[in-house]
CSV table of C-alpha atoms and ligand atoms in Angstrom, one decimal:
chain,number,residue,atom,x,y,z
A,1,MET,CA,45.4,-2.8,-11.0
A,2,LYS,CA,44.7,-0.8,-8.4
A,3,LYS,CA,42.2,-3.9,-6.6
A,4,PRO,CA,38.5,-2.5,-6.1
A,5,THR,CA,37.1,-0.4,-2.7
A,6,LEU,CA,34.5,-3.1,-1.4
A,7,ALA,CA,31.5,-1.2,0.9
A,8,ILE,CA,28.6,-5.2,1.9
A,9,VAL,CA,25.9,-3.1,2.9
A,10,VAL,CA,23.9,-4.7,5.5
A,11,PRO,CA,20.2,-2.9,6.4
A,12,CYS,CA,19.2,-4.7,9.9
A,13,PHE,CA,16.0,-3.5,11.6
A,14,ASN,CA,16.4,-5.1,15.3
A,15,GLU,CA,18.6,-7.4,14.6
A,16,GLU,CA,20.0,-7.1,18.0
A,17,LEU,CA,20.5,-10.9,18.2
A,18,CYS,CA,22.2,-11.5,14.6
A,19,ILE,CA,24.6,-8.2,14.0
A,20,LYS,CA,28.2,-9.2,15.8
A,21,SER,CA,28.1,-13.0,14.9
A,22,THR,CA,27.1,-11.1,11.4
A,23,ALA,CA,29.6,-8.5,11.1
A,24,GLU,CA,32.5,-10.7,12.8
A,25,ARG,CA,31.3,-13.6,9.7
A,26,LEU,CA,32.1,-10.5,7.3
A,27,LEU,CA,35.4,-8.9,8.0
A,28,GLN,CA,36.5,-13.0,7.0
A,29,VAL,CA,35.1,-12.8,4.2
A,30,ILE,CA,36.9,-9.4,3.1
A,31,ALA,CA,39.9,-9.6,5.1
A,32,ASP,CA,40.2,-13.3,2.9
A,33,LEU,CA,39.5,-11.6,-0.1
A,34,ILE,CA,42.2,-9.0,0.7
A,35,GLU,CA,44.4,-11.5,1.0
A,36,LYS,CA,43.5,-13.1,-3.0
A,37,GLU,CA,44.1,-9.4,-3.7
A,38,LYS,CA,40.7,-8.9,-5.6
A,39,VAL,CA,39.5,-6.0,-3.2
A,40,SER,CA,41.1,-3.4,-1.8
A,41,PRO,CA,42.8,-3.2,1.8
A,42,GLU,CA,40.6,0.1,2.1
A,43,SER,CA,36.8,-2.8,2.3
A,44,TYR,CA,34.2,-1.8,4.8
A,45,ILE,CA,30.9,-2.4,6.0
A,46,TYR,CA,28.3,-0.5,6.1
A,47,PHE,CA,24.8,-0.8,8.3
A,48,VAL,CA,22.3,1.7,8.1
A,49,ASP,CA,20.4,0.6,10.8
A,50,ASP,CA,16.5,1.1,9.7
A,51,GLY,CA,14.4,2.3,13.0
A,52,SER,CA,15.7,-0.6,14.8
A,53,THR,CA,14.3,0.3,18.9
A,54,ASP,CA,16.1,-2.7,20.6
A,55,THR,CA,20.3,-2.3,20.8
A,56,SER,CA,21.1,-2.4,17.9
A,57,TRP,CA,23.3,1.0,17.1
A,58,ASP,CA,24.6,0.6,20.1
A,59,ILE,CA,26.2,-2.8,19.3
A,60,ILE,CA,27.3,-0.5,15.3
A,61,THR,CA,28.8,1.7,17.3
A,62,GLU,CA,30.4,-0.3,19.4
A,63,LEU,CA,31.4,-2.4,15.9
A,64,HIS,CA,32.4,1.5,14.9
A,65,ASN,CA,34.8,2.3,17.7
A,66,GLN,CA,36.8,-1.1,16.8
A,67,THR,CA,37.6,-1.0,14.0
A,68,SER,CA,37.1,2.0,11.1
A,69,ALA,CA,36.4,-0.9,8.1
A,70,ILE,CA,32.8,-1.5,10.1
A,71,LYS,CA,30.1,2.1,9.3
A,72,GLY,CA,26.8,3.1,9.7
A,73,LEU,CA,23.9,4.2,9.3
A,74,LYS,CA,20.6,5.1,11.6
A,75,PHE,CA,17.7,6.1,10.2
A,76,ILE,CA,15.6,8.3,12.9
A,77,ARG,CA,12.8,5.6,12.7
A,78,ASN,CA,11.7,2.6,10.1
A,79,PHE,CA,11.9,3.3,6.6
A,80,GLY,CA,11.7,-0.3,4.9
A,81,ASN,CA,13.9,-2.1,3.8
A,82,GLN,CA,13.7,-1.1,-0.2
A,83,LYS,CA,14.7,2.7,1.3
A,84,ALA,CA,17.1,0.9,4.2
A,85,LEU,CA,18.8,-0.2,1.4
A,86,ILE,CA,19.3,2.8,-1.4
A,87,ALA,CA,20.2,5.2,1.7
A,88,GLY,CA,23.2,2.4,1.8
A,89,TYR,CA,23.6,2.5,-1.6
A,90,GLU,CA,24.0,6.4,-1.2
A,91,SER,CA,26.2,6.7,0.8
A,92,VAL,CA,28.4,4.5,0.4
A,93,CYS,CA,28.5,5.8,-3.5
A,94,ASP,CA,29.3,9.6,-1.5
A,95,LEU,CA,31.8,7.7,1.1
A,96,GLY,CA,34.0,6.7,-2.1
A,97,CYS,CA,33.4,2.4,-3.3
A,98,ASP,CA,34.5,0.9,-6.9
A,99,CYS,CA,31.0,-1.2,-5.9
A,100,ALA,CA,28.7,-2.4,-3.2
A,101,VAL,CA,27.0,-5.8,-2.2
A,102,SER,CA,23.9,-5.8,-0.3
A,103,ILE,CA,23.5,-8.9,2.0
A,104,ASP,CA,20.8,-9.1,4.4
A,105,ALA,CA,21.3,-8.4,8.2
A,106,ASP,CA,20.0,-12.7,9.4
A,107,LEU,CA,23.1,-14.1,6.7
A,108,GLN,CA,20.4,-15.7,5.5
A,109,GLN,CA,22.3,-15.9,2.3
A,110,ASP,CA,25.4,-17.0,1.2
A,111,GLU,CA,28.9,-15.1,2.6
A,112,TRP,CA,31.4,-16.8,0.6
A,113,ALA,CA,29.7,-16.1,-2.5
A,114,ILE,CA,30.2,-12.5,-2.7
A,115,GLU,CA,33.4,-13.3,-3.7
A,116,ARG,CA,32.5,-15.6,-7.1
A,117,PHE,CA,30.3,-11.2,-7.2
A,118,ILE,CA,33.5,-9.3,-6.8
A,119,ASP,CA,34.6,-12.1,-9.4
A,120,LYS,CA,31.7,-10.7,-12.4
A,121,PHE,CA,32.3,-7.1,-11.3
A,122,ASN,CA,36.7,-7.7,-12.1
A,123,GLU,CA,34.9,-9.3,-15.0
A,124,GLY,CA,32.9,-5.9,-16.5
A,125,ALA,CA,29.8,-6.5,-14.9
A,126,ASP,CA,28.2,-3.5,-13.2
A,127,VAL,CA,24.8,-4.9,-11.8
A,128,VAL,CA,25.5,-8.9,-10.9
A,129,SER,CA,22.3,-10.7,-9.3
A,130,GLY,CA,22.1,-12.8,-6.6
A,131,ILE,CA,20.0,-15.6,-7.5
A,132,ARG,CA,18.5,-18.6,-4.8
A,133,ASN,CA,19.3,-22.2,-5.2
A,134,SER,CA,15.6,-23.0,-3.7
A,135,ARG,CA,13.8,-21.2,-1.6
A,136,LYS,CA,13.5,-24.0,1.2
A,137,THR,CA,13.9,-21.9,4.4
A,138,ASP,CA,10.5,-19.6,3.0
A,139,SER,CA,7.1,-21.2,4.7
A,140,PHE,CA,4.8,-22.3,1.7
A,141,PHE,CA,2.5,-19.3,1.6
A,142,LYS,CA,5.5,-17.4,1.1
A,143,LYS,CA,7.4,-19.0,-1.5
A,144,THR,CA,4.0,-20.1,-3.5
A,145,THR,CA,3.0,-15.7,-3.0
A,146,ALA,CA,6.7,-15.0,-4.5
A,147,VAL,CA,6.3,-17.5,-6.7
A,148,MET,CA,3.4,-15.9,-8.1
A,149,PHE,CA,4.8,-11.8,-8.0
A,150,TYR,CA,7.4,-12.6,-10.1
A,151,LYS,CA,5.1,-14.6,-12.9
A,152,LEU,CA,3.3,-11.4,-12.6
A,153,MET,CA,5.7,-8.4,-12.9
A,154,ASN,CA,7.5,-11.0,-15.6
A,155,LEU,CA,4.2,-10.7,-17.6
A,156,LEU,CA,3.3,-6.8,-17.0
A,157,GLY,CA,7.4,-7.0,-19.2
A,158,ALA,CA,10.7,-6.3,-15.9
A,159,LYS,CA,12.2,-9.0,-16.7
A,160,ILE,CA,13.6,-10.9,-13.1
A,161,PRO,CA,14.4,-14.1,-12.7
A,162,VAL,CA,11.7,-15.9,-10.2
A,163,ASN,CA,14.2,-16.8,-7.3
A,164,HIS,CA,16.1,-13.3,-7.4
A,165,SER,CA,17.4,-11.5,-4.1
A,166,ASP,CA,18.5,-8.3,-2.9
A,167,PHE,CA,21.6,-9.9,-2.3
A,168,ARG,CA,23.7,-8.2,-5.2
A,169,LEU,CA,25.8,-5.9,-5.9
A,170,ILE,CA,27.1,-3.1,-8.2
A,171,SER,CA,29.2,-0.9,-9.3
A,172,LYS,CA,29.8,2.7,-8.9
A,173,LYS,CA,28.6,3.7,-12.3
A,174,ALA,CA,25.1,1.6,-11.4
A,175,LEU,CA,25.4,3.3,-7.9
A,176,GLU,CA,25.6,7.1,-9.8
A,177,ILE,CA,22.7,6.0,-11.6
A,178,LEU,CA,20.4,5.4,-9.1
A,179,LYS,CA,21.2,9.0,-7.7
A,180,LEU,CA,19.9,10.6,-10.9
A,181,TYR,CA,16.8,9.1,-10.1
A,182,PRO,CA,14.4,11.3,-8.0
A,183,GLU,CA,11.4,8.2,-7.7
A,184,LYS,CA,10.4,8.1,-3.2
A,185,TYR,CA,9.5,4.1,-4.1
A,186,MET,CA,11.3,2.6,-6.4
A,187,PHE,CA,11.3,-0.8,-7.0
A,188,LEU,CA,14.9,-2.3,-6.6
A,189,ARG,CA,15.2,-5.6,-8.3
A,190,GLY,CA,13.2,-4.7,-11.5
A,191,PHE,CA,15.3,-0.9,-11.5
A,192,PHE,CA,18.6,-3.0,-11.6
A,193,ASN,CA,17.0,-4.5,-14.3
A,194,GLU,CA,15.6,-2.1,-16.7
A,195,VAL,CA,18.1,0.2,-16.7
A,196,GLY,CA,20.5,-1.7,-19.6
A,197,LEU,CA,24.0,-2.1,-17.7
A,198,LYS,CA,26.2,-5.2,-17.6
A,199,THR,CA,24.1,-8.1,-15.8
A,200,ALA,CA,25.7,-10.8,-14.5
A,201,TYR,CA,24.4,-13.7,-12.0
A,202,VAL,CA,25.5,-15.8,-9.1
A,203,ASN,CA,23.6,-18.4,-7.9
A,204,PHE,CA,23.8,-18.8,-4.0
A,205,ASP,CA,22.0,-21.1,-1.5
A,206,VAL,CA,19.9,-20.0,0.9
A,207,LYS,CA,20.7,-20.5,5.0
A,208,PRO,CA,18.1,-20.9,7.8
A,209,ARG,CA,17.8,-17.1,9.8
A,210,MET,CA,20.8,-16.9,12.2
A,211,ALA,CA,18.2,-15.9,15.4
A,212,GLY,CA,15.0,-13.9,16.2
A,213,GLU,CA,12.5,-13.6,13.7
A,214,SER,CA,12.3,-13.0,10.3
A,215,LYS,CA,11.2,-8.6,10.0
A,216,PHE,CA,8.2,-8.7,7.0
A,217,ASN,CA,5.1,-9.8,7.9
A,218,PHE,CA,2.1,-10.0,5.3
A,219,VAL,CA,1.0,-5.8,5.4
A,220,LYS,CA,4.8,-5.0,4.4
A,221,LEU,CA,5.4,-8.1,1.6
A,222,MET,CA,2.1,-6.9,0.7
A,223,GLY,CA,2.8,-3.2,0.2
A,224,LEU,CA,6.3,-3.8,-1.3
A,225,ALA,CA,4.8,-5.6,-4.0
A,226,LEU,CA,1.9,-3.7,-5.4
A,227,ASN,CA,4.7,-0.9,-4.8
A,228,GLY,CA,7.0,-2.9,-7.2
A,229,ILE,CA,3.8,-3.4,-9.9
A,230,THR,CA,2.1,0.3,-9.5
A,231,SER,CA,6.3,1.5,-9.4
A,232,PHE,CA,7.3,-0.7,-12.5
A,233,SER,CA,4.5,-0.6,-14.4
A,234,ILE,CA,1.7,1.0,-15.9
A,235,VAL,CA,-0.3,-2.4,-17.4
A,236,PRO,CA,-2.6,-3.4,-15.2
A,237,LEU,CA,-4.3,0.8,-15.9
A,238,ARG,CA,-4.5,-0.6,-20.2
A,239,ILE,CA,-5.8,-3.9,-18.9
A,240,ILE,CA,-9.0,-2.0,-17.8
A,241,SER,CA,-9.2,0.9,-20.6
A,242,VAL,CA,-9.1,-2.3,-22.3
A,243,LEU,CA,-11.8,-4.5,-20.5
A,244,GLY,CA,-13.6,-0.7,-19.9
A,245,PHE,CA,-13.8,-0.5,-23.9
A,246,ILE,CA,-15.2,-4.3,-24.0
A,247,MET,CA,-17.2,-4.0,-21.2
A,248,ALA,CA,-18.6,-0.8,-23.6
A,249,LEU,CA,-19.0,-2.7,-26.1
A,250,PHE,CA,-20.6,-5.3,-24.3
A,251,GLY,CA,-23.5,-3.6,-23.2
A,252,PHE,CA,-24.0,-1.5,-26.9
A,253,VAL,CA,-25.4,-5.1,-28.2
A,254,VAL,CA,-26.7,-6.1,-25.1
A,255,GLY,CA,-28.3,-2.6,-24.9
A,256,THR,CA,-29.6,-2.9,-29.2
A,257,GLU,CA,-30.9,-6.2,-28.6
A,258,THR,CA,-33.8,-5.0,-26.0
A,259,VAL,CA,-34.9,-1.9,-27.9
A,260,ILE,CA,-35.3,-4.2,-30.9
A,261,GLU,CA,-37.1,-6.7,-28.9
A,262,LYS,CA,-39.3,-3.9,-27.4
A,263,ILE,CA,-40.3,-2.6,-30.7
A,264,PHE,CA,-40.7,-5.2,-33.2
A,265,PHE,CA,-41.7,-8.2,-29.9
A,266,ASN,CA,-42.7,-6.6,-27.3
A,267,ASN,CA,-42.4,-9.7,-24.4
A,268,THR,CA,-40.6,-7.8,-21.8
A,269,PRO,CA,-38.4,-10.0,-20.0
A,270,ASN,CA,-38.9,-11.1,-16.7
A,271,GLY,CA,-35.1,-11.4,-15.8
A,272,TRP,CA,-35.0,-10.3,-12.5
A,273,ALA,CA,-32.4,-13.2,-12.6
A,274,THR,CA,-30.0,-12.0,-14.8
A,275,THR,CA,-29.8,-8.0,-14.0
A,276,ILE,CA,-28.7,-9.2,-10.6
A,277,ILE,CA,-26.1,-11.3,-11.8
A,278,LEU,CA,-25.0,-8.5,-14.7
A,279,LEU,CA,-24.9,-5.7,-11.6
A,280,CYS,CA,-22.9,-7.5,-9.3
A,281,PHE,CA,-20.8,-9.1,-11.5
A,282,PHE,CA,-19.9,-5.6,-13.1
A,283,GLY,CA,-20.7,-3.3,-9.8
A,284,GLY,CA,-17.9,-5.8,-8.4
A,285,ILE,CA,-15.5,-5.0,-12.3
A,286,GLN,CA,-15.5,-1.8,-11.3
A,287,ILE,CA,-14.9,-2.0,-7.7
A,288,CYS,CA,-11.6,-3.5,-8.3
A,289,CYS,CA,-10.2,-1.2,-11.3
A,290,LEU,CA,-11.3,2.0,-9.5
A,291,GLY,CA,-9.1,0.2,-6.7
A,292,ILE,CA,-6.5,-0.5,-9.0
A,293,ILE,CA,-6.6,3.1,-10.5
A,294,GLY,CA,-6.3,4.6,-6.8
A,295,GLU,CA,-3.5,2.1,-6.1
A,296,TYR,CA,-1.7,3.7,-8.9
A,297,VAL,CA,-3.6,7.3,-7.8
A,298,GLY,CA,-1.9,7.0,-4.3
A,299,GLN,CA,1.1,6.4,-6.0
A,300,VAL,CA,1.0,9.4,-7.3
A,301,TYR,CA,0.4,11.2,-4.8
A,302,ARG,CA,3.1,9.4,-2.5
A,303,GLU,CA,5.8,10.8,-5.6
A,304,VAL,CA,4.0,14.3,-5.9
A,305,LYS,CA,4.3,15.6,-2.1
A,306,ALA,CA,8.1,15.1,-2.9
A,307,ARG,CA,8.9,14.2,0.3
A,308,PRO,CA,12.4,12.8,1.2
A,309,ARG,CA,13.2,9.3,1.1
A,310,TYR,CA,14.0,8.5,4.5
A,311,ILE,CA,15.5,11.2,7.2
A,312,LYS,CA,19.3,10.4,8.4
A,313,ASP,CA,19.3,10.2,12.7
A,314,THR,CA,23.4,9.5,13.0
A,315,GLU,CA,26.1,7.9,11.0
A,316,LEU,CA,29.6,6.9,10.9
A,317,LYS,CA,31.9,7.3,8.9
B,1,LIG,N1,14.9,-5.1,7.7
B,1,LIG,C1,15.1,-3.8,7.2
B,1,LIG,N2,13.9,-2.3,7.7
B,1,LIG,C2,12.4,-3.4,7.6
B,1,LIG,C3,12.4,-5.3,7.3
B,1,LIG,C4,13.3,-5.8,7.0
B,1,LIG,O1,16.1,-3.1,7.1
B,1,LIG,O2,11.3,-2.7,8.2
B,1,LIG,C5,16.6,-5.9,7.1
B,1,LIG,C6,16.3,-6.6,8.3
B,1,LIG,O3,16.9,-6.5,8.9
B,1,LIG,C7,17.1,-7.6,7.6
B,1,LIG,C8,16.5,-7.8,5.9
B,1,LIG,O4,15.7,-6.8,5.9
B,1,LIG,O5,18.3,-8.1,7.0
B,1,LIG,C9,16.0,-8.7,5.6
B,1,LIG,O6,14.5,-9.2,6.1
B,1,LIG,P1,14.1,-11.0,6.9
B,1,LIG,O7,15.4,-11.8,7.4
B,1,LIG,O8,13.7,-10.2,8.1
B,1,LIG,O9,13.5,-11.4,5.6
B,1,LIG,P2,12.7,-12.5,4.9
B,1,LIG,O10,14.7,-13.0,5.1
B,1,LIG,O11,12.6,-13.2,6.7
B,1,LIG,O12,11.9,-12.1,3.9
B,2,LIG,MG1,15.8,-13.1,6.4
């Protein structure tokens, strides 16, 4: 039987300190899998340079000149890790592969777990998701916000395991399906869980970052989370409608009561405090709801402009 061709997709943004040893280690993994006859000798690594401003791309080019098992793509500017991943998936699908595994350039994920991903793929899974054994390496803030985010997503109907990651394998079939989705702001973790392909899970250990600093700051993480929610679920909008209805009902009851008191008892209360409290309370709720609706309007606005997801600068095939 023909062995599957594996493409390892590695998004990188200013990772000059990591790329070289990452490439070496991943080449070792591929060599090992070829030797065990689990993947074909045409397997390769595909770096996506997400608009780095350091020497990352020079290093990738140098590696590509040494071996054709290293290929790469450079974005014209920074588009963010999710788009780098999507670009990687789309490109390796076009270049040719039977399955793709995505892994971070700092190799925080255990690269030797790739063998177990391939085993699951060979058993028939179309999506194999990596689940972290723990979040030891994350800061307290990141850990708590991540757990809150996954809890919220699950409440909203996305069946995403809590310690999910972008370390995953997807088959050629899944890659083709991904290409059918024209959305610009895809939330990949939600997508692969929702689309209904045969999914398997692999647990892996997270290591500390190899070198350099995390490329995710608070603003980027918030953006990712908000995009995850608004691109995946409209439940928050429903909640607003229900909330609005309850508030209207409440207003109607209170209004009727005031009118009855005024007409029949004529004792206009001097409820200054109550007025202010209610004003602030409902004012707050309204602004909050407007904000949520605004997020969705923003999402529609971004999608409707139909700008390209990313712009390629150079590709090394
Ligand atoms: N990354 C990217 N574009 C960005 C930010 C990050 O391609 O705008 C890449 C980064 O190079 C790395 C991966 O995404 O390969 C995960 O980033 P990082 O390790 O900094 O995140 P953390 O592990 O701290 O969550
Ligand atoms: Mg990392």
